[in-house]
Coordinates of C-alpha atoms (C1' of nucleotides) in Angstrom, one line a residue:
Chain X
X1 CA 25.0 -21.3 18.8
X2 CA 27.9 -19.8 17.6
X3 CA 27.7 -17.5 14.4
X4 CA 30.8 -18.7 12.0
X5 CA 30.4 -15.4 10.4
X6 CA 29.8 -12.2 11.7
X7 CA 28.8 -10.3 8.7
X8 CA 25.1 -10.4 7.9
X9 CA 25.0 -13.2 4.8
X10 CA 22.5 -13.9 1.9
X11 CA 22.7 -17.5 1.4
X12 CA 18.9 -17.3 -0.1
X13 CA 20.4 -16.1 -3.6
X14 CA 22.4 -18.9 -5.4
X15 CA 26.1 -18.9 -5.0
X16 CA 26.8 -18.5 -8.8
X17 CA 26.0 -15.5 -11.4
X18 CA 22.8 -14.3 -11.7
X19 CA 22.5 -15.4 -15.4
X20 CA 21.4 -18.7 -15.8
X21 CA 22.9 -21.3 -13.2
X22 CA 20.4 -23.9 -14.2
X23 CA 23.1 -25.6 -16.2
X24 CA 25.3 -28.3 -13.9
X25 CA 28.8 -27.7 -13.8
X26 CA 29.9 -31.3 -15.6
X27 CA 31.6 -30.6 -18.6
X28 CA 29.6 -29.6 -22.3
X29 CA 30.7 -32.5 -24.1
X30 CA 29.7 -34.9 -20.7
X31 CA 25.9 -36.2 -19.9
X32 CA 25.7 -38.8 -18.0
X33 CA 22.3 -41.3 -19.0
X34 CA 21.7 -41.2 -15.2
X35 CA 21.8 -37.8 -15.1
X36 CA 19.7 -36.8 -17.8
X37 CA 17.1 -38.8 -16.5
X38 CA 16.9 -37.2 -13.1
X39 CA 16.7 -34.2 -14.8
X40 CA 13.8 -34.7 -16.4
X41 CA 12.1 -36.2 -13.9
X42 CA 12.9 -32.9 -11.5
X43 CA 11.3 -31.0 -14.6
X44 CA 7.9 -32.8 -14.3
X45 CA 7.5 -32.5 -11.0
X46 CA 8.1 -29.3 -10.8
X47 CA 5.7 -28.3 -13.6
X48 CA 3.3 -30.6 -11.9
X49 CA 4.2 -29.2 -8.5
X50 CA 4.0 -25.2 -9.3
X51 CA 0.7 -25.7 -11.1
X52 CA -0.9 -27.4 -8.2
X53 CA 0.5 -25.4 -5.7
X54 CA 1.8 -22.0 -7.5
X55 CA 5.8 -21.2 -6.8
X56 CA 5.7 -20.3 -3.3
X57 CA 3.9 -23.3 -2.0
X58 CA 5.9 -25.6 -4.0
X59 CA 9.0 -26.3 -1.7
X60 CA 11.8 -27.9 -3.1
X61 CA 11.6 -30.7 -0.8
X62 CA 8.3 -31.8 -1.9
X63 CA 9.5 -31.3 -5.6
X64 CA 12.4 -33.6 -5.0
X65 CA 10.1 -36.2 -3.0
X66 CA 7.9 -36.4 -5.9
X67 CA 10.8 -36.8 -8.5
X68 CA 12.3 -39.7 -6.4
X69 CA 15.4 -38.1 -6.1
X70 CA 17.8 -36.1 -3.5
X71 CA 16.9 -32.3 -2.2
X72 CA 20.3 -31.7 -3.6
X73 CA 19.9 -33.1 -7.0
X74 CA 17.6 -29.8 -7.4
X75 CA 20.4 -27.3 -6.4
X76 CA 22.5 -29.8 -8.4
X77 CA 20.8 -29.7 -12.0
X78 CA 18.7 -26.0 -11.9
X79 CA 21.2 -24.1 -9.5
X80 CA 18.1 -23.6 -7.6
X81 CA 14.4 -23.1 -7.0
X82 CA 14.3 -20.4 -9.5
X83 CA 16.5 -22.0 -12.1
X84 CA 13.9 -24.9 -11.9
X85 CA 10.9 -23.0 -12.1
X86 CA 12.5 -21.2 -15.4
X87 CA 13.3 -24.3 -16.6
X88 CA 10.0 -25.5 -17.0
X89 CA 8.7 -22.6 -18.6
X90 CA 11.1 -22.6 -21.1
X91 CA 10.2 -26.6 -21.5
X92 CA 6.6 -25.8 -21.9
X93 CA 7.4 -22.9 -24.0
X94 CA 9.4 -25.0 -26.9
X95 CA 6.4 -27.5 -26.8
X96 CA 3.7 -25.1 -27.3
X97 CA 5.9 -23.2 -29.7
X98 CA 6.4 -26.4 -31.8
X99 CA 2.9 -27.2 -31.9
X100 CA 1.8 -23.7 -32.9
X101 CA 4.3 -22.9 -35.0
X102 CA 3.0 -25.0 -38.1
X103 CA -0.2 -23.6 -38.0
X104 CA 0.9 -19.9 -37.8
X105 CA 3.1 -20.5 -40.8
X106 CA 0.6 -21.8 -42.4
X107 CA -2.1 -18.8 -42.3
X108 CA 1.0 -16.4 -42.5
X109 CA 1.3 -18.3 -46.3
X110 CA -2.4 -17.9 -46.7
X111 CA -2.5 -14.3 -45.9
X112 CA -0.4 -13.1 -48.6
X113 CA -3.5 -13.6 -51.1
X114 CA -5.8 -10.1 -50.9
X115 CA -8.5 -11.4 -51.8
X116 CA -9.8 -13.3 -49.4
X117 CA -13.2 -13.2 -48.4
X118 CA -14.5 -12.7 -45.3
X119 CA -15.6 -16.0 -44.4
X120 CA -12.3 -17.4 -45.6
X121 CA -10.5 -14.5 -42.9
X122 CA -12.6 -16.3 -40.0
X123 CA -11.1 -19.8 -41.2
X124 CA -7.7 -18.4 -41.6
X125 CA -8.6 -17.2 -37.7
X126 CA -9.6 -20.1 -36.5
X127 CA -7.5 -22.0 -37.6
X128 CA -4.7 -20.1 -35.6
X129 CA -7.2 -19.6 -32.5
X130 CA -7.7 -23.3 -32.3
X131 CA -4.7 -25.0 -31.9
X132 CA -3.3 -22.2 -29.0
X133 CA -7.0 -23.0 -27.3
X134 CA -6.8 -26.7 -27.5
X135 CA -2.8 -26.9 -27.2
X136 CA -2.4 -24.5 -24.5
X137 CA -5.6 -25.2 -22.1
X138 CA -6.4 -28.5 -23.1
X139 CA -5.2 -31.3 -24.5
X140 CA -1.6 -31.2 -22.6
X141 CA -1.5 -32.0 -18.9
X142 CA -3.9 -30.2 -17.5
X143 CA -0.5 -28.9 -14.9
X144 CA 0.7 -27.4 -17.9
X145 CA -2.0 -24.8 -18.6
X146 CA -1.8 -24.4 -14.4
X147 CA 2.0 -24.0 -14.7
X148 CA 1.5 -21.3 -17.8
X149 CA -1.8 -19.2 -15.5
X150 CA 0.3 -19.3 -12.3
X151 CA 3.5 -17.8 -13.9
X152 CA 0.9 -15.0 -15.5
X153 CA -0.8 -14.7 -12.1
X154 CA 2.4 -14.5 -10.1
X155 CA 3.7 -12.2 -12.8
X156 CA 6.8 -14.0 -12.4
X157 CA 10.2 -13.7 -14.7
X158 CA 8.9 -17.1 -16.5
X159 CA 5.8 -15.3 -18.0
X160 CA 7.9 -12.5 -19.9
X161 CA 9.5 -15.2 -21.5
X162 CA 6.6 -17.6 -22.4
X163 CA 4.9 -14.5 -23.5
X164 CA 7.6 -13.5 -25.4
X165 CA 8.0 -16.8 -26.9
X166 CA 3.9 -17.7 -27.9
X167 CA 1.9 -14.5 -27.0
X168 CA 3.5 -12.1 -29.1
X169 CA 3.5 -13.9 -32.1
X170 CA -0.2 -14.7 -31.5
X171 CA -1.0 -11.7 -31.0
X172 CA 0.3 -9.9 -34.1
X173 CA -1.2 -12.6 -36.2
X174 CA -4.5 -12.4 -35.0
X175 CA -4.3 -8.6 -35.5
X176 CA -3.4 -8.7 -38.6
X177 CA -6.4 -11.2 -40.0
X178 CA -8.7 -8.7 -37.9
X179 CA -7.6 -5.5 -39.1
X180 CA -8.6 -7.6 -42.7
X181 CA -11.7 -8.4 -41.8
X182 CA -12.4 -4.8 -40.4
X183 CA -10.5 -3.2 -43.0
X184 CA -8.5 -1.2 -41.0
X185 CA -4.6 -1.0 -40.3
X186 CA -3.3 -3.9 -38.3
X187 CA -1.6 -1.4 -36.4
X188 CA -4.8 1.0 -35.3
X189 CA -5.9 0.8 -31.9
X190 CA -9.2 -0.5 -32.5
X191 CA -7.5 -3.2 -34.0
X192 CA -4.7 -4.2 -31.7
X193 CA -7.6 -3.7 -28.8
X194 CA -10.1 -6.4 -30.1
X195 CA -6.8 -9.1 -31.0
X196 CA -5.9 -8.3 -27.3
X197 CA -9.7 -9.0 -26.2
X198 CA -10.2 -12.1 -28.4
X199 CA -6.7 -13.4 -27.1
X200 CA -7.7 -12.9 -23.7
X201 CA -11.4 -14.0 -23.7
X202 CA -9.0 -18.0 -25.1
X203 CA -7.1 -17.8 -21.9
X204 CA -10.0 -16.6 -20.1
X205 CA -10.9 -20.5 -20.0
X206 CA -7.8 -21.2 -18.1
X207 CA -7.6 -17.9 -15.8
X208 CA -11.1 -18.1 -14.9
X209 CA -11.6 -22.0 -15.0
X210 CA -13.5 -22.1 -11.3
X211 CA -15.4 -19.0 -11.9
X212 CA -16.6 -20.8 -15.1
X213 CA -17.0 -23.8 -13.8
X214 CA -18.6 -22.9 -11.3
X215 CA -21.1 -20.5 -13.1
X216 CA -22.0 -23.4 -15.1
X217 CA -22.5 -25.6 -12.1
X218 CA -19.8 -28.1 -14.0
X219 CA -17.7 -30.4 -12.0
X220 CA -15.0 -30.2 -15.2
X221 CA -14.1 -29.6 -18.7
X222 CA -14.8 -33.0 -20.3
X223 CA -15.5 -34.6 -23.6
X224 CA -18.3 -32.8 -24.8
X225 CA -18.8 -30.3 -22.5
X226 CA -15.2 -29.2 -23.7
X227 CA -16.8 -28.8 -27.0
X228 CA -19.8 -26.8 -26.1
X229 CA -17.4 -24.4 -24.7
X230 CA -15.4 -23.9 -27.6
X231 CA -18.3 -24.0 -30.1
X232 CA -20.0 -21.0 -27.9
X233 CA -16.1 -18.8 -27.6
X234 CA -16.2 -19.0 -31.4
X235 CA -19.6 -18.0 -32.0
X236 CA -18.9 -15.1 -29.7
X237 CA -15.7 -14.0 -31.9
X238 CA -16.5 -14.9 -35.2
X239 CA -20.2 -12.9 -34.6
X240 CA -18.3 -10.0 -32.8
X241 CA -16.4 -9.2 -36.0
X242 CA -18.3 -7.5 -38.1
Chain I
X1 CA 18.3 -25.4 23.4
X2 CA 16.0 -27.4 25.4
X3 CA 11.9 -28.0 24.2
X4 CA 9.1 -27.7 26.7
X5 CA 7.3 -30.0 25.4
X6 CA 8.6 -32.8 23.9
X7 CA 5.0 -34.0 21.8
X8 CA 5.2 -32.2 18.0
X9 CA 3.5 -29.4 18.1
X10 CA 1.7 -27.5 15.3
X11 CA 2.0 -23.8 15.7
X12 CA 0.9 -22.9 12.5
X13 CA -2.7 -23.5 12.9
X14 CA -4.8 -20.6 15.3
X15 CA -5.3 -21.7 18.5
X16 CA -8.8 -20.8 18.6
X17 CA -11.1 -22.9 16.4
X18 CA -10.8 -23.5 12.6
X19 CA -14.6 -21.1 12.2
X20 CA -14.2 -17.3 12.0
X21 CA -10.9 -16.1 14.3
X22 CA -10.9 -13.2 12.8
X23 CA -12.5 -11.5 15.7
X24 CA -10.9 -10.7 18.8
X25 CA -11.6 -11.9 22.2
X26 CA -13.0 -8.3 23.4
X27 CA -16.6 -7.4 24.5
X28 CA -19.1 -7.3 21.8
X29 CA -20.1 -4.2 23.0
X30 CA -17.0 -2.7 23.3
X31 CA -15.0 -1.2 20.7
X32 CA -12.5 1.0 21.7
X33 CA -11.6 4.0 18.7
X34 CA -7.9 3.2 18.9
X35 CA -8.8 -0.3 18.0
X36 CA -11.2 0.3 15.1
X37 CA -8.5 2.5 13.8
X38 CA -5.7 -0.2 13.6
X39 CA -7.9 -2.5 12.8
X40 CA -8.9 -0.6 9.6
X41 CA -5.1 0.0 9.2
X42 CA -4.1 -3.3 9.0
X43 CA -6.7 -4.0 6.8
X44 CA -5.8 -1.4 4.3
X45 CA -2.3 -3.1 4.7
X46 CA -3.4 -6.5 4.1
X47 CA -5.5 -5.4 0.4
X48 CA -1.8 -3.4 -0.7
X49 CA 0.2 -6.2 0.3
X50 CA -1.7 -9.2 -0.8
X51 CA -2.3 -7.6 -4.0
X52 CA 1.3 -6.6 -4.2
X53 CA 2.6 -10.0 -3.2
X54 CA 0.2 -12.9 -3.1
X55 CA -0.8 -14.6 0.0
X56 CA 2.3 -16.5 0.4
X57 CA 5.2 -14.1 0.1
X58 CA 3.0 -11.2 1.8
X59 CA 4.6 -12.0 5.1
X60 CA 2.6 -11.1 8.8
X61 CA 5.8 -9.2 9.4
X62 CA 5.5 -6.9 6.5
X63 CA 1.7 -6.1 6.6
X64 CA 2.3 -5.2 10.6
X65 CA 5.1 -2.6 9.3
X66 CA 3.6 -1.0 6.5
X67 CA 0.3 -1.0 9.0
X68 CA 2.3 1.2 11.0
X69 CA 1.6 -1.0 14.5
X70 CA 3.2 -4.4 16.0
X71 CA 3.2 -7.9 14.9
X72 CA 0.8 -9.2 17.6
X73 CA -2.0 -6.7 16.8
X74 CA -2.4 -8.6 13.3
X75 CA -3.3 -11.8 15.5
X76 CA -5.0 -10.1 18.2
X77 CA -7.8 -8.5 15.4
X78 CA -7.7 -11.7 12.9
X79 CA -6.7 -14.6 15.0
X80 CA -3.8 -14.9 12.2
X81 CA -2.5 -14.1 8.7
X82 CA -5.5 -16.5 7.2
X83 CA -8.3 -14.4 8.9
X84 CA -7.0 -11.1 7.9
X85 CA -7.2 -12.4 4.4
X86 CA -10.8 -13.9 4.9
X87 CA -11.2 -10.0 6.7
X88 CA -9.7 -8.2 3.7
X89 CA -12.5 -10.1 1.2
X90 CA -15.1 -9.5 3.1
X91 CA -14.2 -5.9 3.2
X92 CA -13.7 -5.6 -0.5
X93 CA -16.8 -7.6 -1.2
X94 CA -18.7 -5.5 1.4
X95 CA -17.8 -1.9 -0.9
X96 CA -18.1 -3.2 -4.2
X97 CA -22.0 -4.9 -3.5
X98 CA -23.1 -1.4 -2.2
X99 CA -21.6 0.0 -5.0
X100 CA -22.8 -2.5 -7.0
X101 CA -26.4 -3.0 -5.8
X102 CA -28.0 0.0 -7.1
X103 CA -27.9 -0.3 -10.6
X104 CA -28.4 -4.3 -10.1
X105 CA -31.3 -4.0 -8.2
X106 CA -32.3 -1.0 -11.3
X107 CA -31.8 -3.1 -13.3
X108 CA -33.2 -6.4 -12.1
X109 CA -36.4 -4.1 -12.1
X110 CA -36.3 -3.3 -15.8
X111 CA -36.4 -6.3 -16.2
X112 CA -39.8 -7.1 -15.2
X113 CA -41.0 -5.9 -18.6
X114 CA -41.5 -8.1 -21.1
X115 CA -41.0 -5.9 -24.2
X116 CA -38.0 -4.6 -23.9
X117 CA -36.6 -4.1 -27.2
X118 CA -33.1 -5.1 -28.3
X119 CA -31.3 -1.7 -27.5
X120 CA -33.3 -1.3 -24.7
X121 CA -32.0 -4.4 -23.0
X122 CA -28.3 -3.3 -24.3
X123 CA -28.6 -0.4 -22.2
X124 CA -29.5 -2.1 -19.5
X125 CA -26.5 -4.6 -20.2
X126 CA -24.3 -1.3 -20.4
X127 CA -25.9 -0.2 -16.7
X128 CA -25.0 -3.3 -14.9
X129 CA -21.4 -3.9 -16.7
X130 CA -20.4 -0.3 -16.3
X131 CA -19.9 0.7 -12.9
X132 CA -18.4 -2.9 -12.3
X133 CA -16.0 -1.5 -15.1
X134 CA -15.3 1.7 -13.5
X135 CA -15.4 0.7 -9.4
X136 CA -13.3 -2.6 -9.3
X137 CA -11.3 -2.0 -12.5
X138 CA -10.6 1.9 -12.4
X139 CA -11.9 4.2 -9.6
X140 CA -10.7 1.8 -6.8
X141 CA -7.3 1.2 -6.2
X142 CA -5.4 -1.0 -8.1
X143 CA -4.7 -3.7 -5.1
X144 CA -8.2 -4.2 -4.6
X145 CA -8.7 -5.6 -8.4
X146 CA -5.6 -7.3 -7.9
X147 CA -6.5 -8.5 -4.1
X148 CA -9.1 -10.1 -6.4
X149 CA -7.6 -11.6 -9.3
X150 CA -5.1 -13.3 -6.8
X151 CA -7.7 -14.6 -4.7
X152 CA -8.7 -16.4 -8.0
X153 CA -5.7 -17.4 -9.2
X154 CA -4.7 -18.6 -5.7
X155 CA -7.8 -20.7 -4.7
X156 CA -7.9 -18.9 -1.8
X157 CA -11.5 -19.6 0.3
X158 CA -11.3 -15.9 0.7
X159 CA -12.4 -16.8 -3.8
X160 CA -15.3 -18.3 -2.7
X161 CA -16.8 -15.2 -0.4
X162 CA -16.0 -13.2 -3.2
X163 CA -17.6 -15.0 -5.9
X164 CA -20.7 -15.6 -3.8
X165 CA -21.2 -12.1 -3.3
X166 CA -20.4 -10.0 -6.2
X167 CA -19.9 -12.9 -9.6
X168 CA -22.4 -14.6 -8.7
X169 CA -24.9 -12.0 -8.6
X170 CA -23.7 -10.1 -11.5
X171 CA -23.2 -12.7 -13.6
X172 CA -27.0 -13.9 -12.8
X173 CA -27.6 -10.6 -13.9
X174 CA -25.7 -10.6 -17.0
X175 CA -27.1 -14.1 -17.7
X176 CA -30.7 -13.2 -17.9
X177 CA -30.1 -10.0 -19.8
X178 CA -28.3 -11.8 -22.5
X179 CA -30.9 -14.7 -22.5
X180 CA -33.4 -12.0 -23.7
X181 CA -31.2 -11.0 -25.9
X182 CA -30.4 -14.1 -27.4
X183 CA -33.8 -15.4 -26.8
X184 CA -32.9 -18.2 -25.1
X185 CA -33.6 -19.5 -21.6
X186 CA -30.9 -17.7 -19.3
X187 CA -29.6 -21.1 -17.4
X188 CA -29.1 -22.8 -20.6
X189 CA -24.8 -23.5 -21.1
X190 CA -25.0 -20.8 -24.0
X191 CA -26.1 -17.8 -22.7
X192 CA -24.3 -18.7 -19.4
X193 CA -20.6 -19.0 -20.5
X194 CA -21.1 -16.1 -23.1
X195 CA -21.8 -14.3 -20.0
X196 CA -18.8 -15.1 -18.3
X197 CA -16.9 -14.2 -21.2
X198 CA -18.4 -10.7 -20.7
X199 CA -17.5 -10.2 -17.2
X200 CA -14.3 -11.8 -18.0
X201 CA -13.5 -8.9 -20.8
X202 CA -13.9 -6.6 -18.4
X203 CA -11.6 -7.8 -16.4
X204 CA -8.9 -8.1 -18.5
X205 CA -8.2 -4.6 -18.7
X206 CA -7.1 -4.7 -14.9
X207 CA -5.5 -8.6 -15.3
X208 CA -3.9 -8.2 -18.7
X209 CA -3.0 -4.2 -18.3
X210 CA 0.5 -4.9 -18.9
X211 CA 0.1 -7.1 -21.7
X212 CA -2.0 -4.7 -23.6
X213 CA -0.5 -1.3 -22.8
X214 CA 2.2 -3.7 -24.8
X215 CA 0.3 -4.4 -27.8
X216 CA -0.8 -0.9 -27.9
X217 CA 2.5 0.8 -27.2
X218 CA 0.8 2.9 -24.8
X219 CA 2.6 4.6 -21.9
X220 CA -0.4 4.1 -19.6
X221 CA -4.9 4.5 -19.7
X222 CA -5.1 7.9 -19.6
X223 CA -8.5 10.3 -20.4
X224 CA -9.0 9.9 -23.8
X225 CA -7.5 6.5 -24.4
X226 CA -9.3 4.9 -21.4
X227 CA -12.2 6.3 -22.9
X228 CA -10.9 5.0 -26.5
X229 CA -10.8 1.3 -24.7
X230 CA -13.8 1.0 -22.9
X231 CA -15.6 2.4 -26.3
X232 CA -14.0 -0.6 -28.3
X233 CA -14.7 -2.9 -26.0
X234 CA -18.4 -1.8 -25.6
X235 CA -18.6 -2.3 -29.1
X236 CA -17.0 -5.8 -29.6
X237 CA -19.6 -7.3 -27.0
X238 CA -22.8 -5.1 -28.4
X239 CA -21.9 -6.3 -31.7
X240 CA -21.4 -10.1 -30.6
X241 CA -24.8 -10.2 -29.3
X242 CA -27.0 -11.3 -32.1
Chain K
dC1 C1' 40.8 -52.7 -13.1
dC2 C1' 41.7 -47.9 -12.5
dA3 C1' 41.7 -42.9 -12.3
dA4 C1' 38.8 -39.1 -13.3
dT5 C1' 34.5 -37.3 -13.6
dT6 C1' 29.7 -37.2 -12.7
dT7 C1' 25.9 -38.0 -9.7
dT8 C1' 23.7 -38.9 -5.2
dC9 C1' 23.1 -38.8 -0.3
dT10 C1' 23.4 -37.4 4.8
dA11 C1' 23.6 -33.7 7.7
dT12 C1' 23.3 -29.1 8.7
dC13 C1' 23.3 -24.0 8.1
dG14 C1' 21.3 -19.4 8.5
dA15 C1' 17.2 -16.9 7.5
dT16 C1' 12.5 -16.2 7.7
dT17 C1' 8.0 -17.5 8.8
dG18 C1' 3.5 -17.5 11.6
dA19 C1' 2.4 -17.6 16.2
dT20 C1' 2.6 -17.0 21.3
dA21 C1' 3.6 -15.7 26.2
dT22 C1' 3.8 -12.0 29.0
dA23 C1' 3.8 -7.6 30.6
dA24 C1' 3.4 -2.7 30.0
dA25 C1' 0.6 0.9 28.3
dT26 C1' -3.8 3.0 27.2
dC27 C1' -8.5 3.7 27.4
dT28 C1' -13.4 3.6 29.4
dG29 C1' -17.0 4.1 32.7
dT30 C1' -17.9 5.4 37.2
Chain Z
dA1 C1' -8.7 9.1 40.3
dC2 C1' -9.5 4.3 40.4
dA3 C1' -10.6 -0.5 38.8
dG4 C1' -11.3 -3.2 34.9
dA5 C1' -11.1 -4.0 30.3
dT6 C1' -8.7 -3.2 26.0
dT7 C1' -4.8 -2.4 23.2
dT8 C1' 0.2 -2.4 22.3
dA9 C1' 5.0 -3.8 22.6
dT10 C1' 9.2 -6.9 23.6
dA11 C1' 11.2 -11.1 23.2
dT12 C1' 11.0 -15.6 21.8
dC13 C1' 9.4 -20.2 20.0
dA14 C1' 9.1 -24.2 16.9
dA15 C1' 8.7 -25.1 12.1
dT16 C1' 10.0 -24.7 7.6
dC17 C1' 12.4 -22.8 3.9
dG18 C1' 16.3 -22.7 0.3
dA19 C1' 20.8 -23.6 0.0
dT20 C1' 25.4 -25.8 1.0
dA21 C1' 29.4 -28.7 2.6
dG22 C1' 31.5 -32.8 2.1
dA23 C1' 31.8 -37.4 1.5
dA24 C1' 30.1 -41.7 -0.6
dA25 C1' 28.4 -44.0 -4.7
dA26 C1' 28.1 -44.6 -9.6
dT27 C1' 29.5 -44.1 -14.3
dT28 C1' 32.8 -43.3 -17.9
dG29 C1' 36.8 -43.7 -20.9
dG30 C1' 41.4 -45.7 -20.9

DNA sequence: CCAATTTTCTATCGATTGATATAAATCTGT
DNA sequence: ACAGATTTATATCAATCGATAGAAAATTGG
């Protein structure tokens, strides 16, 4: 009834610094068991949450029903909805980044030969395409790969950073085993056009899942339907390089 | 301070029935000019601000404004924010089909030959995929690719309208050109998901227009470097079509 | 066991949302 | 100009949202 405050307030933004109030305030050297625990659970439900429901939809009270905890414990641990929500990504991120990392590093070695024949170029790709197609859209939770399209379909602030983090690098590697196999400069438009095309056309699987799925008059990606899939994407690259 | 009814109520669904309540109560023979007129403004509205925002955080409130009329008019023409949407889909899918039909229905009458030769069914690919290219990805607006990559990403039903109408048809179309290319039957899970790939390329250069201007460290598609793209990307799918 | 800290819970706030009731204003056909 | 239908505008509703206050409960180190 009565307005304690007469000036017009904004008590949707969180109360501390815009920087990153996802951190609690309990001291660094603290952590409770409890606490950790709680943490983690808000984390998979809201990755599982966002994906199945994109960021809007997702209210916090259904994220903390899920998580069996508190609608406070959010505010508590993230310093809100949006510290959650970049919380996950960047707990997605490290995974994904951990799981390509090895294999990048690996072709990254292998590149420094020049002599590499072609068909050896399409290995070195494929063995960098793979892993991002099978780590990324696959084999994880499938609320994963939702939680990565929705943050690129909502353009939120968590894509720059998972893009940042796993696109980038992917990017620049895969340009520079094409502009090998085309001979041309890594750097060259044509170049940096097709890694950008070949890239997209992976996540394509994930953006477009219904529209495929649908096209193909499949009820899901499974077992070896999964494997026709990738068999016929590589096909299409490796024979589009030429 | 006091409720009128004491049963919970569910405002949030239209009162009329759960069919079509887009349409409003008037005559069907009426039609007033000053209605058609807001009616095509708030539609206009709707395709900016959905595209802009997503379903969810496009509020009723903010369509009515930049519509330039009240808040009740978006109910009194749509029955509610979910029929506008269905309204704004329809009215996309209604302008890109005419656009689209044309060359389709050219196309589909090519096809009646049996001995088309490879570059002559490579022009026809080029004839169906092009003005899709150019109408939803360039000519257009931006919101109305983007009305249409959110209604993916969102699972809106205004997604399945959509898909019914234009990817379905087109990638039919695609499908059976690239069967006779491939030789090989066009329902078969080959030629089918190498032709959503292809439709999917194309859209990428709406979807991932950020990402690439990125790669590219372009300022923005302009003239020659459109031209530059679209060439490149003609080339990567002619080429990966053997 | 105790004091300090960390964690959780109940209750509630203010803002915003989609939708509606209701009446005034406008337009159409005669 | 008038009656009836159509269109617009004002004011408000109930629900839900994210966030917070403040106290109770739990955990830790001493």
């Amino acid at each position: 009834m009565r307005n304690r405050n007469t000036a017009p307030r904004k008590p949707r933004t969180p109360a501390q610094g815009a920087g990153s109030p996802q951190r609690p305030r309990h001291r660094e050297g603290g952590g409770y068991a409890r606490g950790e625990h709680t943490r983690r659970r808000l984390l998979d439900a809201g990755i599982e949450l966002f994906a199945e429901l994109g960021y809007e939809r997702a209210s916090t009270r259904a994220i903390a029903r899920r998580a069996g905890v508190s609608l406070p414990a959010l505010q508590y641990y993230f310093g809100g909805k949006e510290g959650l929500h970049r919380a996950c990504a960047e707990y997605i991120t490290e995974d994904v980044r951990a799981r390509l990392g090895p294999a990048a590093e690996r072709v990254r070695m292998a590149l420094g030969r020049d002599d590499l024949t072609r068909a050896e170029l399409l290995d070195l790709l494929r063995a960098v395409v793979e892993p991002f197609l099978e780590g990324l859209a696959m084999e994880r939770p499938e609320s994963w790969a939702l939680f990565f399209a929705r943050a690129q379909g909502e353009q939120n602030a968590a894509f720059d950073a998972i893009f940042q983090q796993i696109g980038g690098r992917l990017l620049t590697l895969v340009a520079e085993i094409i502009g090998r196999i085309l001979a041309r400069p890594a750097a060259s438009p044509e170049v940096a056009i097709r890694a950008v095309i070949i890239v997209g056309q992976l996540t394509l699987v994930r953006r477009a899942r219904p529209l495929i799925l649908r096209a193909l008059g499949w009820p899901d990606f499974d077992g070896e339907r999964l494997q026709t899939l990738k068999e016929v994407i590589w096909r299409a690259i490796a024979s589009s390089l030429r």
